[in-house]
Short mmCIF file of C-alpha atoms and ligand atoms in Angstrom, two decimals:
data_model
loop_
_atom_site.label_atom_id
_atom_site.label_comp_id
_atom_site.label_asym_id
_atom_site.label_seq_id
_atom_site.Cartn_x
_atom_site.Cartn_y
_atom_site.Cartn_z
CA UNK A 1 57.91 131.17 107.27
CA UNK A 2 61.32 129.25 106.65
CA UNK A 3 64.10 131.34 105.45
CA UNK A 4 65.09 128.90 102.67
CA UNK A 5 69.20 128.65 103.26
CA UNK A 6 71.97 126.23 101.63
CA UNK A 7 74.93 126.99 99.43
CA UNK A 8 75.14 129.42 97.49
CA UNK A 9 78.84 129.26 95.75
CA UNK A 10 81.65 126.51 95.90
CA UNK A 11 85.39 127.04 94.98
CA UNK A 12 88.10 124.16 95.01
CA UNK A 13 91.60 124.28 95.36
CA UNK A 14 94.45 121.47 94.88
CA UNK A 15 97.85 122.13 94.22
CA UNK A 16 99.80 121.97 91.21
CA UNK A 17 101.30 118.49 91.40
CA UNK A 18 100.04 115.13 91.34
CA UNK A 19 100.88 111.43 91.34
CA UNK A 20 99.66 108.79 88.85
CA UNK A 21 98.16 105.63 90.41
CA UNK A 22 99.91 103.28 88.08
CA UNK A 23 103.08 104.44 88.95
CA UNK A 24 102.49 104.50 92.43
CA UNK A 25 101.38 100.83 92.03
CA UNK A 26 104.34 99.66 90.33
CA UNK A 27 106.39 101.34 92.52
CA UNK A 28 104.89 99.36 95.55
CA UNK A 29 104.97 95.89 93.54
CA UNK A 30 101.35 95.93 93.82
CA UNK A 31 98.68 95.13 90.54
CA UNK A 32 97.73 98.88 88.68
CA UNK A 33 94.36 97.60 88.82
CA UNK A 34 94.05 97.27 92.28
CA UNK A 35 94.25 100.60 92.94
CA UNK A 36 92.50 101.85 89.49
CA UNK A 37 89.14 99.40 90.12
CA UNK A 38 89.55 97.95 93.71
CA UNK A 39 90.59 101.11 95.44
CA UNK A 40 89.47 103.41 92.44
CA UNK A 41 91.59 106.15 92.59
CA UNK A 42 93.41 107.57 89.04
CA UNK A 43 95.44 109.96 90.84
CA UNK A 44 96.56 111.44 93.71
CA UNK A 45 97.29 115.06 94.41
CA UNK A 46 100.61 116.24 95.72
CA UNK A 47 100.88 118.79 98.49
CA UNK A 48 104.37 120.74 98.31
CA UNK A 49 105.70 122.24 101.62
CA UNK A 50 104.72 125.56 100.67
CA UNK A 51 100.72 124.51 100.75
CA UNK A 52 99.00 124.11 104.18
CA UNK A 53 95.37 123.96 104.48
CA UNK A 54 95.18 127.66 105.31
CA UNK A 55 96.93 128.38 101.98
CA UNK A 56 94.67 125.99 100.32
CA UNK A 57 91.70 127.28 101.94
CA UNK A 58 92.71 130.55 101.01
CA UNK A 59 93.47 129.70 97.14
CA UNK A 60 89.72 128.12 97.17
CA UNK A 61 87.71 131.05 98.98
CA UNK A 62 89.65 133.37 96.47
CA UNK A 63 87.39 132.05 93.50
CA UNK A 64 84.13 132.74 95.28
CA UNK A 65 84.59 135.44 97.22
CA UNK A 66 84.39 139.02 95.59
CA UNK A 67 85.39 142.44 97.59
CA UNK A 68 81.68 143.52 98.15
CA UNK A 69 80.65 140.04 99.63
CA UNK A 70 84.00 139.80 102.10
CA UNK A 71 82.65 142.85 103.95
CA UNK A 72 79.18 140.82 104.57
CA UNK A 73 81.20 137.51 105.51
CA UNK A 74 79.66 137.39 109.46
CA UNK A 75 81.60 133.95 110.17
CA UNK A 76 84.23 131.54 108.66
CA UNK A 77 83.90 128.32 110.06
CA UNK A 78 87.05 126.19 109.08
CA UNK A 79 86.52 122.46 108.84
CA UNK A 80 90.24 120.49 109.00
CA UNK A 81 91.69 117.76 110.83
CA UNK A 82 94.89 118.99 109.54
CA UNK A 83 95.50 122.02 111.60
CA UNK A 84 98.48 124.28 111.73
CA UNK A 85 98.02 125.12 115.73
CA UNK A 86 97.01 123.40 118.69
CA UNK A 87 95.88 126.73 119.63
CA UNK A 88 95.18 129.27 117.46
CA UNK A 89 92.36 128.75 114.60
CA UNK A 90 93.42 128.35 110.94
CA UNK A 91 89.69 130.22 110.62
CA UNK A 92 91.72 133.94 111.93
CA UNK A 93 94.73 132.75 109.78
CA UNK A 94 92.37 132.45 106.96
CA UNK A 95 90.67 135.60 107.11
CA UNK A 96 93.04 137.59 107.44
CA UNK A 97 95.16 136.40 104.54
CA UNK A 98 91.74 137.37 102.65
CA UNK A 99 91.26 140.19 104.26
CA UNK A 100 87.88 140.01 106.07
CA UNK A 101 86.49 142.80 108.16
CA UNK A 102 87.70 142.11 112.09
CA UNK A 103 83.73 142.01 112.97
CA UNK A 104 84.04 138.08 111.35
CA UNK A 105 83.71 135.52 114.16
CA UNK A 106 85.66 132.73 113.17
CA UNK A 107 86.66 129.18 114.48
CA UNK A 108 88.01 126.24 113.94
CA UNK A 109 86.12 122.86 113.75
CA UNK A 110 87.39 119.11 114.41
CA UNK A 111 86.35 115.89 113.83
CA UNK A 112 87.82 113.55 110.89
CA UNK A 113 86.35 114.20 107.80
CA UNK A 114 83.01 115.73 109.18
CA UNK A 115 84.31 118.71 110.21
CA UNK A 116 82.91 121.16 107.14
CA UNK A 117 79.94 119.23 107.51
CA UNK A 118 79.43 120.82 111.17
CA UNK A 119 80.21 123.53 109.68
CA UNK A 120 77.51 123.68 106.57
CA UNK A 121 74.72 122.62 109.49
CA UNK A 122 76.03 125.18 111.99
CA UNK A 123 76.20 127.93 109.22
CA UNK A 124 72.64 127.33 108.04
CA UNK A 125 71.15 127.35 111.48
CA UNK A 126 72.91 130.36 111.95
CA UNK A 127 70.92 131.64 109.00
CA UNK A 128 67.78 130.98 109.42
CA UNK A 129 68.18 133.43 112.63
CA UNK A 130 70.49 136.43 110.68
CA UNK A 131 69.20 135.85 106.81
CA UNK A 132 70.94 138.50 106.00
CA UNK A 133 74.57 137.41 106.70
CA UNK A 134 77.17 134.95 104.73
CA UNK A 135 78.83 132.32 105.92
CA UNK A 136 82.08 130.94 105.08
CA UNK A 137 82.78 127.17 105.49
CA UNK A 138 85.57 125.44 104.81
CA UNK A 139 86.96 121.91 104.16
CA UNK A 140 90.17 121.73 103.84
CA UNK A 141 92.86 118.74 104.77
CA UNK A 142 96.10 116.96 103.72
CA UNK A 143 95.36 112.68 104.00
CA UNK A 144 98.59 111.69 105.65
CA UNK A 145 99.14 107.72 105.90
CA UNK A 146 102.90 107.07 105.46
CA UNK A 147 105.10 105.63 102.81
CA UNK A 148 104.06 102.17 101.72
CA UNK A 149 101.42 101.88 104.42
CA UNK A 150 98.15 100.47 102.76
CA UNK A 151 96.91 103.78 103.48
CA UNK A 152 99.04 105.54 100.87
CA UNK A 153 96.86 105.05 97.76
CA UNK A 154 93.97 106.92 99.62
CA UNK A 155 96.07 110.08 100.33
CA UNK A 156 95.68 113.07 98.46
CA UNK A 157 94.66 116.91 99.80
CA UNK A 158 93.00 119.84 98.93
CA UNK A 159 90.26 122.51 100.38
CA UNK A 160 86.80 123.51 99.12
CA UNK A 161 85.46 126.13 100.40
CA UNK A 162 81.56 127.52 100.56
CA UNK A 163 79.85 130.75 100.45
CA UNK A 164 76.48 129.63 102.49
CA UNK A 165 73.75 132.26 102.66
CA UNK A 166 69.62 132.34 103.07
CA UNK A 167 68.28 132.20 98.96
CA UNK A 168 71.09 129.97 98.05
CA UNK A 169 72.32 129.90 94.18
CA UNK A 170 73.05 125.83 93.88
CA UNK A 171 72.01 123.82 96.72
CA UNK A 172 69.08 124.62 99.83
CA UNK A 173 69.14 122.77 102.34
CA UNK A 174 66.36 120.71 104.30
CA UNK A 175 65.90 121.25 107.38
CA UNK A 176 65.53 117.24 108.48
CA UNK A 177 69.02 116.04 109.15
CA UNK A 178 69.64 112.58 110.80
CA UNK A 179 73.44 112.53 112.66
CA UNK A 180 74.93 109.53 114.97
CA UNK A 181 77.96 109.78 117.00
CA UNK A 182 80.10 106.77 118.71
CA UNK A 183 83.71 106.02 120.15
CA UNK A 184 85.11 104.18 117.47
CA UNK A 185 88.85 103.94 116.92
CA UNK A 186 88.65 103.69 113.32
CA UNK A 187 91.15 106.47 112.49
CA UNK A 188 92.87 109.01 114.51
CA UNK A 189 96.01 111.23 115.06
CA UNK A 190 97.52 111.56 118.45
CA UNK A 191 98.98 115.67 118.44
CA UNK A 192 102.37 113.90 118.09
CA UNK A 193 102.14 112.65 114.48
CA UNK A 194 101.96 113.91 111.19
CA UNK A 195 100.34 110.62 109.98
CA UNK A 196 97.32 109.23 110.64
CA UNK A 197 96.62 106.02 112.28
CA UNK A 198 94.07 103.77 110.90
CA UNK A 199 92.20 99.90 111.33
CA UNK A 200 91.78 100.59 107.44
CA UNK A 201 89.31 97.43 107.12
CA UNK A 202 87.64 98.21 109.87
CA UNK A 203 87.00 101.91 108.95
CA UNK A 204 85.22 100.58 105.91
CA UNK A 205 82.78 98.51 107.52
CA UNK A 206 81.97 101.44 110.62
CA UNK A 207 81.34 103.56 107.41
CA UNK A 208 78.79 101.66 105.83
CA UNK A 209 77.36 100.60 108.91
CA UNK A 210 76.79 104.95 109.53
CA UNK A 211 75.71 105.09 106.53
CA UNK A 212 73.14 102.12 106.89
CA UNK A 213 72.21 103.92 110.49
CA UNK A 214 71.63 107.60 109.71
CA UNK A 215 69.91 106.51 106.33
CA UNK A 216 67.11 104.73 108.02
CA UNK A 217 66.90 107.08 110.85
CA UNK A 218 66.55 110.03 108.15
CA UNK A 219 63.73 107.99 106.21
CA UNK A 220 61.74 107.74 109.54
CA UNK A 221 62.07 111.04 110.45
CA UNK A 222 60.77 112.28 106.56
CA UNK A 223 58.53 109.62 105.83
CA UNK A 224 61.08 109.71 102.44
CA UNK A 225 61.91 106.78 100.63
CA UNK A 226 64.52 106.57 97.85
CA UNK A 227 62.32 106.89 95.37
CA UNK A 228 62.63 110.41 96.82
CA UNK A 229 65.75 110.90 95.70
CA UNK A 230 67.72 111.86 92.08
CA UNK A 231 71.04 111.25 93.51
CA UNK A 232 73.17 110.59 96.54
CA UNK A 233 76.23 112.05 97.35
CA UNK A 234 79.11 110.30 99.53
CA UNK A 235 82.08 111.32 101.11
CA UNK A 236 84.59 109.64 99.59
CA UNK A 237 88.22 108.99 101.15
CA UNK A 238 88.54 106.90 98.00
CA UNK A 239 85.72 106.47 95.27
CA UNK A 240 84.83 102.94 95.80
CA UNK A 241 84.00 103.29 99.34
CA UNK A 242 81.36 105.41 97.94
CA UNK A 243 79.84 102.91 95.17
CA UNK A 244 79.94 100.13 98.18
CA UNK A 245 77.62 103.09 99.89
CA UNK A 246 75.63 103.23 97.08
CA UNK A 247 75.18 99.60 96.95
CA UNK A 248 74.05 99.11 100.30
CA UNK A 249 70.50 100.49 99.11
CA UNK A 250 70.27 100.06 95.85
CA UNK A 251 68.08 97.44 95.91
CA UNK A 252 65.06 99.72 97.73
CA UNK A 253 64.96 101.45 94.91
CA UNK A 254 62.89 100.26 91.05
CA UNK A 255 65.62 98.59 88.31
CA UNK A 256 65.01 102.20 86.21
CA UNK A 257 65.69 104.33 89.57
CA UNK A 258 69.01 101.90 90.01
CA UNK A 259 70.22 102.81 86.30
CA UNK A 260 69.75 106.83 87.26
CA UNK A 261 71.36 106.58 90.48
CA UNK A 262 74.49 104.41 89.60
CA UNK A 263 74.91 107.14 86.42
CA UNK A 264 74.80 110.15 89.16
CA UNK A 265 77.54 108.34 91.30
CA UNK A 266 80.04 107.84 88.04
CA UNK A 267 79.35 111.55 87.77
CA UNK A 268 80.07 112.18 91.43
CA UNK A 269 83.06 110.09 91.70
CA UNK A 270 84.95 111.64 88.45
CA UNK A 271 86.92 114.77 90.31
CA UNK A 272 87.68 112.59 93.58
CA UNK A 273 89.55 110.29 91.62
CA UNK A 274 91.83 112.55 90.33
CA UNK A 275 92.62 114.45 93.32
CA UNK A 276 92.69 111.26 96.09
CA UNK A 277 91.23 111.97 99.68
CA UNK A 278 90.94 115.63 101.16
CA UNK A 279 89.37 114.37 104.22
CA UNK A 280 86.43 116.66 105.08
CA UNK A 281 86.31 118.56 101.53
CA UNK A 282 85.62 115.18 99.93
CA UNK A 283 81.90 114.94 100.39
CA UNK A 284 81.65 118.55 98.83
CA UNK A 285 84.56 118.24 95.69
CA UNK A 286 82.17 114.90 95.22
CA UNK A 287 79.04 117.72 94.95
CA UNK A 288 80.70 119.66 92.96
CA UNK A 289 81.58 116.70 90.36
CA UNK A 290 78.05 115.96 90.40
CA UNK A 291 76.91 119.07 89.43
CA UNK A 292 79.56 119.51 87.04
CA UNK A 293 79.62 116.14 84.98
CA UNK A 294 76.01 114.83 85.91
CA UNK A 295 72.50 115.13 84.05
CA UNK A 296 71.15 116.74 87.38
CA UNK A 297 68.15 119.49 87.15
CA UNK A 298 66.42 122.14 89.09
CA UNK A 299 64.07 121.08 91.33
CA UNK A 300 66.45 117.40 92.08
CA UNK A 301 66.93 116.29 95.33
CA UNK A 302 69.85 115.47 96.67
CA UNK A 303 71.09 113.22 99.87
CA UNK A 304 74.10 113.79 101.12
CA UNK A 305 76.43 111.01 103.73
CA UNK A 306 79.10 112.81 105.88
CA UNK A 307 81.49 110.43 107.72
CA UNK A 308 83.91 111.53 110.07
CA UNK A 309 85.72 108.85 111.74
CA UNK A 310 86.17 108.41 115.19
CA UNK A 311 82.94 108.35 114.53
CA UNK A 312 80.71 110.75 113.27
CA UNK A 313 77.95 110.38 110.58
CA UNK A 314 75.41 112.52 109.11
CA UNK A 315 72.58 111.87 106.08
CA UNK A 316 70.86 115.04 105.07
CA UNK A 317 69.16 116.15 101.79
CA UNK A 318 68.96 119.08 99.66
CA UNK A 319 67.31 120.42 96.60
CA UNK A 320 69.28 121.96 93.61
CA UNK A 321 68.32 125.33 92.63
CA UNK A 322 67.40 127.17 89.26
CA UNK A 323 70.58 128.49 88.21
CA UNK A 324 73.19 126.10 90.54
CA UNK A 325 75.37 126.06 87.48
CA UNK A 326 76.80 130.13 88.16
CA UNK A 327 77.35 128.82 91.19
CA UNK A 328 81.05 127.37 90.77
CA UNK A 329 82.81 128.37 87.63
CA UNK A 330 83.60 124.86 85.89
CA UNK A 331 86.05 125.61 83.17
CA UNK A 332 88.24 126.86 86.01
CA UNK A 333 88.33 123.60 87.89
CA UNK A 334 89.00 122.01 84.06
CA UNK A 335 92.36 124.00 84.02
CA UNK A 336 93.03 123.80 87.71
CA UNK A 337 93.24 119.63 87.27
CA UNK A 338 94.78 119.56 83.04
CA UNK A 339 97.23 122.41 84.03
CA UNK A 340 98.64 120.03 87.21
CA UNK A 341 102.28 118.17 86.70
CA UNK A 342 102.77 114.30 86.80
CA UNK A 343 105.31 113.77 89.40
CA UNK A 344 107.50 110.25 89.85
CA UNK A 345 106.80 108.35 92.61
CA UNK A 346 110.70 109.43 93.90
CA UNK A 347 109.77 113.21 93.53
CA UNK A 348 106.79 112.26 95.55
CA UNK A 349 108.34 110.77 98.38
CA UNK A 350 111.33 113.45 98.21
CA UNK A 351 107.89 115.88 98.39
CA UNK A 352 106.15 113.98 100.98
CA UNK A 353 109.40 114.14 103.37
CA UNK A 354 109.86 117.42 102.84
CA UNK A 355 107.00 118.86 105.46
CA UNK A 356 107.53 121.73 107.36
CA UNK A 357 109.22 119.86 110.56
CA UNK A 358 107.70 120.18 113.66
CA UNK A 359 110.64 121.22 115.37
CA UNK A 360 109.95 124.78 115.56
CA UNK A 361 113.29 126.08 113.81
CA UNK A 362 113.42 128.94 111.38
CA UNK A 363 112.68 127.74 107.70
CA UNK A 364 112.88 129.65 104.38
CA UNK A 365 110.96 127.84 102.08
CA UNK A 366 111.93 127.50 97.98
CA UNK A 367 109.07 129.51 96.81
CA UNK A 368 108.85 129.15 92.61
CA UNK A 369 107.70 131.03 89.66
CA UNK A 370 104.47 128.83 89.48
CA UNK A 371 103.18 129.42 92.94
CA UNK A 372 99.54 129.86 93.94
CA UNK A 373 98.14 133.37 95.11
CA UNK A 374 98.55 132.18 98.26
CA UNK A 375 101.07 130.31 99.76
CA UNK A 376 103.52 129.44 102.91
CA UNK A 377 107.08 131.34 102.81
CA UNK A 378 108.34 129.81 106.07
CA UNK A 379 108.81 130.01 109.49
CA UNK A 380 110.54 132.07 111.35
CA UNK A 381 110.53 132.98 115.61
CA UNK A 382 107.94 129.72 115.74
CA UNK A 383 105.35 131.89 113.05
CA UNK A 384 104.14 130.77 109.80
CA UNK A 385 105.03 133.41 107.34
CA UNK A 386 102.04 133.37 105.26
CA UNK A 387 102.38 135.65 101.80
CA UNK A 388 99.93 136.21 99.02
CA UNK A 389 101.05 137.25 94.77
N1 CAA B 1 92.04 94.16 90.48
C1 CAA B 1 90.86 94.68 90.95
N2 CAA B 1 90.56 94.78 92.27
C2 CAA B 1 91.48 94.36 93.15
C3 CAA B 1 92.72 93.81 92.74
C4 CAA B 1 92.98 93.71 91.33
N3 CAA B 1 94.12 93.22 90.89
N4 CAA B 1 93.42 93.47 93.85
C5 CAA B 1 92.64 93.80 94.92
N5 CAA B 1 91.48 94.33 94.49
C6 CAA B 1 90.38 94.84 95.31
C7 CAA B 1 90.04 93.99 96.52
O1 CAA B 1 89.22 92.89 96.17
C8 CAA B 1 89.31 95.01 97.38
O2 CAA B 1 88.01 95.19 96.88
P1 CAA B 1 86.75 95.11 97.88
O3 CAA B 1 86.98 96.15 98.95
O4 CAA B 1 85.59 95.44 97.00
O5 CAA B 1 86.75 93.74 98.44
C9 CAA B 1 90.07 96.31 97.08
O6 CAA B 1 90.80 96.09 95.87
C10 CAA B 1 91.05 96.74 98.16
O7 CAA B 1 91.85 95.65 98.44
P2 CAA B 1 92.31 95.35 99.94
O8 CAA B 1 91.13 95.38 100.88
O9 CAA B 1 93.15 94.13 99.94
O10 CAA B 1 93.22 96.63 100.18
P3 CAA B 1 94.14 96.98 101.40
O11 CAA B 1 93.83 96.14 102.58
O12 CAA B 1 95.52 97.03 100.92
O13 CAA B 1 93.70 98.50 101.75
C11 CAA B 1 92.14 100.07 102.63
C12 CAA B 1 92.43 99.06 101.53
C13 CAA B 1 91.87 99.34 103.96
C14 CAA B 1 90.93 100.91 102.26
C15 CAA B 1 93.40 101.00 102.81
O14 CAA B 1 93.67 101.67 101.62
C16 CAA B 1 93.25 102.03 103.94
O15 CAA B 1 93.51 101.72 105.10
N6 CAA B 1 92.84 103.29 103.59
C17 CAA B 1 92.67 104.35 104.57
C18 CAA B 1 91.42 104.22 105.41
C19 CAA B 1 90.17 104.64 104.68
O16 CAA B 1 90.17 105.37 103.71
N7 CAA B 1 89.01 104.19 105.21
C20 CAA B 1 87.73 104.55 104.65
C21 CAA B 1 86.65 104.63 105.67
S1 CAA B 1 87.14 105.82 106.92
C22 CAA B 1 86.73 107.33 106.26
O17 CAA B 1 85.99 107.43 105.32
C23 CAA B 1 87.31 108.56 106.86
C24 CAA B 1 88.49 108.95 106.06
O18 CAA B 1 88.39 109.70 105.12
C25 CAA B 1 89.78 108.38 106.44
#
């Protein structure tokens, strides 16, 4: 028999400041509602020098993980295109800033934003051999494009992080996946920058054409058709690119079907756009808006679009469980995004510039009274001093 496996808790974690799109578009001479409707992003999240995505990741596996279940944690697989180390893994960074017995295996995976998706698929195939382990996966990133580059309203950052086991509390996975790789220069970062390059127009269309690809490949492989589905879920590096997604095959399914599924996206969409890109936690902080602001059930079936540029796509499906609501604790994500501060667009850019360098000098980093748990002191003889409240 199948060992039924999927995900069984989600935590989220964005820092404390953020940036509000209509200032950002005023600031860059540009109309608000370009980036409001055209781009569809409300706000964008803020990532001070003393977050990384190892802090991040940490501050987001802290909500899910309890001291009984980090002693059955058998792998942490980190998905980031935003690494600390061209060597090292932020995966041994991360666990042991939470602590995880030394019998964890854990790595470090790359590839755009489809990194934590490799690492969902990897982790479940993993379980359907040891059911009896946990796996953690991460997605966790910082969207880099520059000051005034076009790219700049589709920054943001943030990590989610997932407890994936066999029995799984919100979401099991099945086991029909449909995944399509080319060399695309859509998007990429050469080790020397900081920033991504991008053929922004260009990525859009490579997306949708994935999408459009993996979709129909998935549908032969199932026999499925949409009418199969109750909603679809989209990574989104900003939340129209999703709703063009959606568009693409809306018309397969029935004018009634259309209604449901457009109400699901507006659901799905509602977190993104107040946190901006996170790279390869946006497909799962999407998820996780779903399940918290949609009319979603037990027994709903899910399909889910990875896109990692450079490229990598992936359509696979998954159906919600009885009680996928204990699964992520939702007034806790409320307070994480209300509690955040509004920061001007100069305090941004003073923020944005203010990076650890890559120069490798000793750095003591202004650490304040508001600070997450977890969090990034400095550096000092070329090591990330990584400290914990
Ligand atoms: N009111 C309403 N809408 C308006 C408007 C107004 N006043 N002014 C413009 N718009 C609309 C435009 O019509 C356009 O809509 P459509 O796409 O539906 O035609 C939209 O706003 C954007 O306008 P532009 O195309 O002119 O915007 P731009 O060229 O300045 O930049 C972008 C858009 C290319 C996406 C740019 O932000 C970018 O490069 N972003 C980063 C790359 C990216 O996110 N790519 C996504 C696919 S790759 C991926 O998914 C991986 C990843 O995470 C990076």
């Amino acid at each position: 028999m199948t060992v039924s496996v999927g995900i069984d808790k989600i935590g989220f974690y964005t820092p404390n400041d953020y940036l509000d799109m209509v200032d950002l578009a005023t600031a860059r001479g540009e109309d608000p509602n370009k980036y409001l409707i055209g781009i569809g992003q409300s706000k964008q999240a803020v990532i001070p020098p003393t977050q990384d995505v190892v802090t991040m990741a940490a501050n987001a596996a802290d909500q899910i993980l309890t001291t009984a279940t980090k002693k059955e944690i058998a792998m942490v697989l980190f998905g980031t295109e935003s690494g600390v180390d061209n060597s090292k893994a932020t995966a041994v960074y991360l666990a042991h800033l939470l602590g995880l017995p030394s019998s964890t295996r854990a790595i470090e995976l790359k590839q755009a934003c489809y990194g934590a998706t490799a690492g969902l698929q990897l982790a479940a195939d993993f379980l359907r051999v040891h059911p009896t382990a946990k796996v953690l996966v991460i997605g966790a990133d910082i969207a880099r494009y520059g000051l005034r580059t076009p790219g700049e309203v589709t920054q943001g950052g943030g990590a989610i992080a997932m407890l994936v086991t066999a029995n799984p509390q919100v979401l099991a996975l099945e086991p029909t996946s449909s995944y399509h790789t080319e060399d695309v220069m859509d998007f990429w970062r050469p080790t020397y920058r900081t920033e991504a390059l991008v053929d922004g127009r260009y990525s859009t269309t490579v997306y949708l054409d994935f999408f459009k690809t993996v979709w129909t490949d998935y549908q032969r492989q199932t026999q499925r058709t949409i009418a199969d589905f109750n909603a679809f879920v989209f990574h989104l590096p900003f939340t129209k690119m999703g709703r063009k997604g959606l568009r693409q095959i809306l018309p397969e399914a029935s004018p009634a079907q259309q209604a449901q599924l457009k109400e699901a996206f507006e659901a799905s969409q509602l977190d993104n756009r107040h946190v901006g890109n996170l790279y390869t936690g946006s497909l799962y902080l999407s998820l996780l808006s779903l399940l918290r602001h949609g009319r979603m059930q037990a027994g709903d079936r899910l399909g889910l679009f990875s896109y990692g540029s450079g490229a990598e796509g992936e359509f696979f499906s998954g159906i919600l469980q009885p009680h996928y609501q204990q699964g992520f604790d939702s007034d806790k994500l409320d307070q994480l995004l209300a509690q955040r501060r509004r920061v001007s667009v100069v305090e941004y850019e003073a923020i944005y510039q203010a990076q650890l360098s890559n120069d490798g000098r000793d750095v003591q980093l202004p650490v304040g009274e508001g600070q997450a748990k977890y969090y990034l002191a400095g550096r000092q003889h070329q090591q990330r001093q990584y400290r914990s409240r």
